[in-house]
Every structure is written in structure tokens, then in C-alpha cells.
């Protein structure tokens, strides 16, 4: 196979895996809420999902940069599918087994996504990074249009078990398709074996980020944005269930609108591809803030659908440019560190904030937590417009000064 053909086989595996993931992600919040009846319990699941990631992030970072990324992806799919089957065998009605499955899926998903972000530049050949990330986003977006609706109806008619069974099957198909990728042998000789001092992820990342102020600013903005996104995603299902008395099928329609927005934005990539990357990155965050506030102020399901569509547009713009900006400024053997640092710190701070937001939702309303998330996101966007432009200008200035000195 050519490099391009293998890349598209990888994208197909991504599509199938993402399609299946929607069945679990749609089911899990409702399963927890049905058993406990508490928004706080949903937030606790997020807390439990985050702790193993924080503890294992140095090991995960080392694995991504020094072991076969192809095998890592396959192992993630295998372990996720196994955890899901074990939950099915317990009839999906034990909150403790459900939490264990959430922990496993979250950890494997964390490893999977960071591995992909580090891996794409190595498998896309001479394809432009923005284009490669757009195609990757397009595959996810296509699955997102249909999967939430199908998953919602599946849960509503056949229950939670079947939706988890479907997800487990897609993990198996993905493993087979990933086998078509070239063998990905990373350096693992004695010089690269991990030392105790090098396993401290933040210290290692600080050395890299210290040399690149623009990259450092970018990572900080991504972390702040992820925290707000975590508040929204952790309370989204509860919001529909509480405010609009919605069920899983209604939630499916709303998420499908998000998918349509993402799909349309990916398809129209050619219209905005020449706009500066930092501008589009900040625009994506600003649009997300506006859509979140609108979502929180919605008076009916139709308005929720419209603002979720706008959220899908915003999310696609953000994802394409955040990945491309980091990938283009990071060496292959450091991408695992940088993406893991960004994801881990996002998880750490999100864990604290989401836990507080869940408590706020139980004391006051879910709507209040979502509105707070949207307002902070808008502030982050305004900060992003200013700081990234300033950092980029400083980088250009230093580069020009260096060239003149030479």
C-alpha cells in the first residue's frame, strides 16, 4: 500500500471507533443518573476517570514517544472493548462496576487520542498537517451526525446493554484495520530508557516549553479552554434530562446537530484554510463561548439544537488548528510529551472545577454551571486573540534579529 492508502485505512479505523464510542458516551451519563439521580454522581465519575490519568501520565508520555504507536492504539482498543464486555456481564446496573468501566475507557481514550495526535504527522506523508487533521476531523464528524441518533434510539428501545455491545464490536473492527499501518518501531535502546528524574512529566515539558514562548502560551490557552469544555460535557446530558425532561433519543438529536456543524465546517475547510492559524484558533474558542451561553439560555429543544450546531462548527475549527499548531512546532520524539502535558494538566484542573460545578448544579441549577462555562470561554477567546498574536510577533522579531546577526 502507498502511504496515502495506509493513512486512509487509519482514518477508516478512526471513523468506526468514533462511531462506536458514541454508543457508550451516550449511555454512560444516563446510566449513572438513572442509578443515582444526582448530577454530583455524574461529576464523581469524571473525577474517578481523571485520577489514573494524572498518576500514569509520565509513563503514558514515555510510551507514546518510545514504543510503537500502532501497537499502543491497538492495545487501547482491546482493553476498552474488554472492559465494556465485563460491564455488560454485570447487567450494567452496578454503580461500582460502571465507575470501573468509566475509569478504563477514560484512561484508554486518553492514551489513544494523545497517541493519534503524535502519530498523524508520521503517517500522513507529505500531506499538509492542516489537511491531514481536517480529514481526521471529517471522519469523526461523519460518524457524529448519525451515531448519536442511532445510539439514542438504541438505548431508548433496547436498553443500555446493546449499545455497549455495539461499541465493543467496533473496537474489534478498528484493531483489524489498524493492522494495515506500517510497523512503527520507536527508539528503545539503553540511552532512551526512562530515568526517575526524566519521568517527571511537567519538568521535562517545562524544558521544551521554556524554549518556545508561543507554544507555551498555546498550551496554557488549550488547558483553560478544556476546563470550560469539561464543565459543559459533564453536565450536558443532565441539562437535557432536568431542564427539558429529555431522554436519550432527544439527547441524540441534539448531539447530531453538533455533528452536522462539525461536518459542514470540515467540508468547507477550503474557504478558511488561508486565514492565519492563530486567528482561526481564537475564533473557534470565541464561537464556542457564544454557543455555550446560548445553549445555557435556551428556552426549548429547538434552540438547544441550533446552538449545538454552532458549537460543532466552533469545535471543529478549534481542533484542527490546535493540533496543527502544536504538531508543526514539536519534534516527533517530543509530541507525546507535549500532548500528554496539555491533556494531563487539563484533566487535573478540570477534575477540580467539574467537581465544583456538579455541586453548584445540585445546589442551584445545571443552567447556572453551563452559563458560567460559556462566559469564561468567551474571556479565554479574547485573551487568546491578544496573547497569541503578541507571542507570534515576538517569535518573528527574535528570528529576524538572529538572521541579521548571522
mmCIF file of C-alpha atoms in Angstrom, residues 243-405:
data_model
loop_
_atom_site.group_PDB
_atom_site.id
_atom_site.type_symbol
_atom_site.label_atom_id
_atom_site.label_comp_id
_atom_site.label_asym_id
_atom_site.label_seq_id
_atom_site.Cartn_x
_atom_site.Cartn_y
_atom_site.Cartn_z
ATOM 1 C CA UNK A 243 -34.482 21.234 32.201
ATOM 2 C CA UNK A 244 -36.361 19.755 29.257
ATOM 3 C CA UNK A 245 -37.338 16.329 30.657
ATOM 4 C CA UNK A 246 -35.455 14.826 27.750
ATOM 5 C CA UNK A 247 -34.391 11.218 27.276
ATOM 6 C CA UNK A 248 -31.566 9.543 25.378
ATOM 7 C CA UNK A 249 -33.258 9.921 21.956
ATOM 8 C CA UNK A 250 -33.677 13.694 22.466
ATOM 9 C CA UNK A 251 -30.063 13.878 23.588
ATOM 10 C CA UNK A 252 -29.151 12.001 20.403
ATOM 11 C CA UNK A 253 -30.817 14.599 18.158
ATOM 12 C CA UNK A 254 -29.043 17.429 19.955
ATOM 13 C CA UNK A 255 -25.645 15.772 19.632
ATOM 14 C CA UNK A 256 -26.327 15.000 15.989
ATOM 15 C CA UNK A 257 -26.754 18.753 15.410
ATOM 16 C CA UNK A 258 -23.270 19.192 16.883
ATOM 17 C CA UNK A 259 -22.019 16.557 14.423
ATOM 18 C CA UNK A 260 -23.667 18.289 11.461
ATOM 19 C CA UNK A 261 -21.969 21.550 12.449
ATOM 20 C CA UNK A 262 -18.610 19.776 12.620
ATOM 21 C CA UNK A 263 -19.178 18.007 9.310
ATOM 22 C CA UNK A 264 -20.168 21.194 7.487
ATOM 23 C CA UNK A 265 -17.134 23.028 8.865
ATOM 24 C CA UNK A 266 -14.752 20.245 7.819
ATOM 25 C CA UNK A 267 -16.293 20.142 4.343
ATOM 26 C CA UNK A 268 -15.909 23.915 3.932
ATOM 27 C CA UNK A 269 -12.276 23.867 5.069
ATOM 28 C CA UNK A 270 -11.136 25.264 1.705
ATOM 29 C CA UNK A 271 -12.979 28.541 2.459
ATOM 30 C CA UNK A 272 -10.942 29.365 5.566
ATOM 31 C CA UNK A 273 -7.700 27.420 5.128
ATOM 32 C CA UNK A 274 -5.723 30.532 4.127
ATOM 33 C CA UNK A 275 -6.737 32.594 7.168
ATOM 34 C CA UNK A 276 -3.884 32.805 9.754
ATOM 35 C CA UNK A 277 -3.875 29.766 12.024
ATOM 36 C CA UNK A 278 -3.756 31.747 15.271
ATOM 37 C CA UNK A 279 -6.784 33.810 14.203
ATOM 38 C CA UNK A 280 -8.864 30.731 13.362
ATOM 39 C CA UNK A 281 -7.798 29.045 16.605
ATOM 40 C CA UNK A 282 -9.071 32.025 18.635
ATOM 41 C CA UNK A 283 -12.229 32.345 16.514
ATOM 42 C CA UNK A 284 -13.059 28.723 17.321
ATOM 43 C CA UNK A 285 -12.820 29.410 21.068
ATOM 44 C CA UNK A 286 -14.928 32.586 20.794
ATOM 45 C CA UNK A 287 -17.661 30.795 18.840
ATOM 46 C CA UNK A 288 -17.667 28.004 21.419
ATOM 47 C CA UNK A 289 -18.189 30.514 24.225
ATOM 48 C CA UNK A 290 -21.108 32.137 22.403
ATOM 49 C CA UNK A 291 -22.716 28.768 21.622
ATOM 50 C CA UNK A 292 -22.349 27.602 25.253
ATOM 51 C CA UNK A 293 -24.003 30.762 26.610
ATOM 52 C CA UNK A 294 -26.783 30.428 24.032
ATOM 53 C CA UNK A 295 -27.216 26.766 24.945
ATOM 54 C CA UNK A 296 -27.491 27.653 28.625
ATOM 55 C CA UNK A 297 -30.136 30.320 27.873
ATOM 56 C CA UNK A 298 -32.160 28.058 25.565
ATOM 57 C CA UNK A 299 -35.918 28.088 26.106
ATOM 58 C CA UNK A 300 -36.704 24.874 24.194
ATOM 59 C CA UNK A 301 -35.097 21.867 22.496
ATOM 60 C CA UNK A 302 -35.052 23.530 19.053
ATOM 61 C CA UNK A 303 -32.911 26.404 20.356
ATOM 62 C CA UNK A 304 -30.606 23.843 22.021
ATOM 63 C CA UNK A 305 -30.203 22.130 18.652
ATOM 64 C CA UNK A 306 -29.301 25.409 16.903
ATOM 65 C CA UNK A 307 -26.670 26.371 19.469
ATOM 66 C CA UNK A 308 -25.289 22.831 19.482
ATOM 67 C CA UNK A 309 -24.850 23.159 15.709
ATOM 68 C CA UNK A 310 -22.833 26.341 16.293
ATOM 69 C CA UNK A 311 -20.836 24.501 18.956
ATOM 70 C CA UNK A 312 -19.963 21.815 16.417
ATOM 71 C CA UNK A 313 -18.723 24.484 13.996
ATOM 72 C CA UNK A 314 -16.599 26.061 16.734
ATOM 73 C CA UNK A 315 -15.182 22.764 17.972
ATOM 74 C CA UNK A 316 -14.011 21.693 14.510
ATOM 75 C CA UNK A 317 -12.197 24.973 13.912
ATOM 76 C CA UNK A 318 -10.533 24.759 17.326
ATOM 77 C CA UNK A 319 -9.463 21.097 16.990
ATOM 78 C CA UNK A 320 -7.975 21.435 13.507
ATOM 79 C CA UNK A 321 -5.855 24.436 14.395
ATOM 80 C CA UNK A 322 -4.861 23.442 17.920
ATOM 81 C CA UNK A 323 -3.471 20.130 16.651
ATOM 82 C CA UNK A 324 -1.734 21.672 13.639
ATOM 83 C CA UNK A 325 -0.145 24.477 15.663
ATOM 84 C CA UNK A 326 1.314 22.052 18.222
ATOM 85 C CA UNK A 327 2.354 19.399 15.687
ATOM 86 C CA UNK A 328 4.156 21.893 13.454
ATOM 87 C CA UNK A 329 6.207 23.286 16.365
ATOM 88 C CA UNK A 330 7.114 19.985 18.028
ATOM 89 C CA UNK A 331 9.615 17.282 17.031
ATOM 90 C CA UNK A 332 8.262 13.746 16.574
ATOM 91 C CA UNK A 333 10.067 12.387 19.645
ATOM 92 C CA UNK A 334 8.573 15.156 21.834
ATOM 93 C CA UNK A 335 4.973 15.184 20.596
ATOM 94 C CA UNK A 336 3.904 12.566 23.104
ATOM 95 C CA UNK A 337 5.254 14.719 25.950
ATOM 96 C CA UNK A 338 3.640 17.945 24.770
ATOM 97 C CA UNK A 339 0.203 16.494 24.012
ATOM 98 C CA UNK A 340 0.260 14.475 27.245
ATOM 99 C CA UNK A 341 1.241 17.543 29.287
ATOM 100 C CA UNK A 342 -1.587 19.557 27.783
ATOM 101 C CA UNK A 343 -4.116 16.761 28.275
ATOM 102 C CA UNK A 344 -2.945 15.867 31.795
ATOM 103 C CA UNK A 345 -2.975 19.414 33.122
ATOM 104 C CA UNK A 346 -6.372 19.900 31.514
ATOM 105 C CA UNK A 347 -7.605 16.822 33.360
ATOM 106 C CA UNK A 348 -6.115 17.931 36.680
ATOM 107 C CA UNK A 349 -7.733 21.367 36.678
ATOM 108 C CA UNK A 350 -10.939 20.102 35.059
ATOM 109 C CA UNK A 351 -11.303 17.488 37.791
ATOM 110 C CA UNK A 352 -11.404 20.205 40.442
ATOM 111 C CA UNK A 353 -13.606 22.619 38.513
ATOM 112 C CA UNK A 354 -16.091 19.995 37.280
ATOM 113 C CA UNK A 355 -16.489 18.622 40.787
ATOM 114 C CA UNK A 356 -17.335 22.140 41.985
ATOM 115 C CA UNK A 357 -19.666 22.689 39.004
ATOM 116 C CA UNK A 358 -21.517 19.452 39.821
ATOM 117 C CA UNK A 359 -22.057 20.670 43.376
ATOM 118 C CA UNK A 360 -23.213 24.053 42.069
ATOM 119 C CA UNK A 361 -25.658 22.286 39.748
ATOM 120 C CA UNK A 362 -27.150 20.306 42.632
ATOM 121 C CA UNK A 363 -27.398 23.389 44.885
ATOM 122 C CA UNK A 364 -28.625 25.859 42.274
ATOM 123 C CA UNK A 365 -29.224 24.749 38.667
ATOM 124 C CA UNK A 366 -27.401 22.965 35.867
ATOM 125 C CA UNK A 367 -28.138 26.021 33.711
ATOM 126 C CA UNK A 368 -26.043 28.241 36.014
ATOM 127 C CA UNK A 369 -22.972 25.988 35.637
ATOM 128 C CA UNK A 370 -23.280 25.916 31.845
ATOM 129 C CA UNK A 371 -23.657 29.706 31.623
ATOM 130 C CA UNK A 372 -20.588 30.162 33.814
ATOM 131 C CA UNK A 373 -18.633 27.871 31.481
ATOM 132 C CA UNK A 374 -19.688 29.873 28.402
ATOM 133 C CA UNK A 375 -18.806 33.266 29.878
ATOM 134 C CA UNK A 376 -15.330 32.099 30.901
ATOM 135 C CA UNK A 377 -14.789 30.611 27.430
ATOM 136 C CA UNK A 378 -15.503 33.989 25.807
ATOM 137 C CA UNK A 379 -12.955 35.603 28.135
ATOM 138 C CA UNK A 380 -10.387 32.940 27.139
ATOM 139 C CA UNK A 381 -11.005 33.707 23.453
ATOM 140 C CA UNK A 382 -10.340 37.425 23.967
ATOM 141 C CA UNK A 383 -7.183 36.529 25.900
ATOM 142 C CA UNK A 384 -6.150 34.180 23.074
ATOM 143 C CA UNK A 385 -6.524 36.858 20.370
ATOM 144 C CA UNK A 386 -4.203 39.131 22.308
ATOM 145 C CA UNK A 387 -1.564 36.793 23.751
ATOM 146 C CA UNK A 388 -1.011 34.546 20.713
ATOM 147 C CA UNK A 389 -0.610 37.483 18.365
ATOM 148 C CA UNK A 390 1.868 39.068 20.773
ATOM 149 C CA UNK A 391 3.812 35.808 21.248
ATOM 150 C CA UNK A 392 3.983 35.217 17.496
ATOM 151 C CA UNK A 393 5.230 38.744 16.869
ATOM 152 C CA UNK A 394 7.956 38.207 19.499
ATOM 153 C CA UNK A 395 8.993 34.948 17.833
ATOM 154 C CA UNK A 396 9.222 36.668 14.431
ATOM 155 C CA UNK A 397 11.194 39.531 15.955
ATOM 156 C CA UNK A 398 13.733 37.199 17.582
ATOM 157 C CA UNK A 399 14.016 35.180 14.361
ATOM 158 C CA UNK A 400 14.683 38.305 12.283
ATOM 159 C CA UNK A 401 17.249 39.555 14.823
ATOM 160 C CA UNK A 402 19.006 36.183 14.723
ATOM 161 C CA UNK A 403 19.090 36.195 10.908
ATOM 162 C CA UNK A 404 20.536 39.702 10.879
ATOM 163 C CA UNK A 405 23.225 38.694 13.385
#
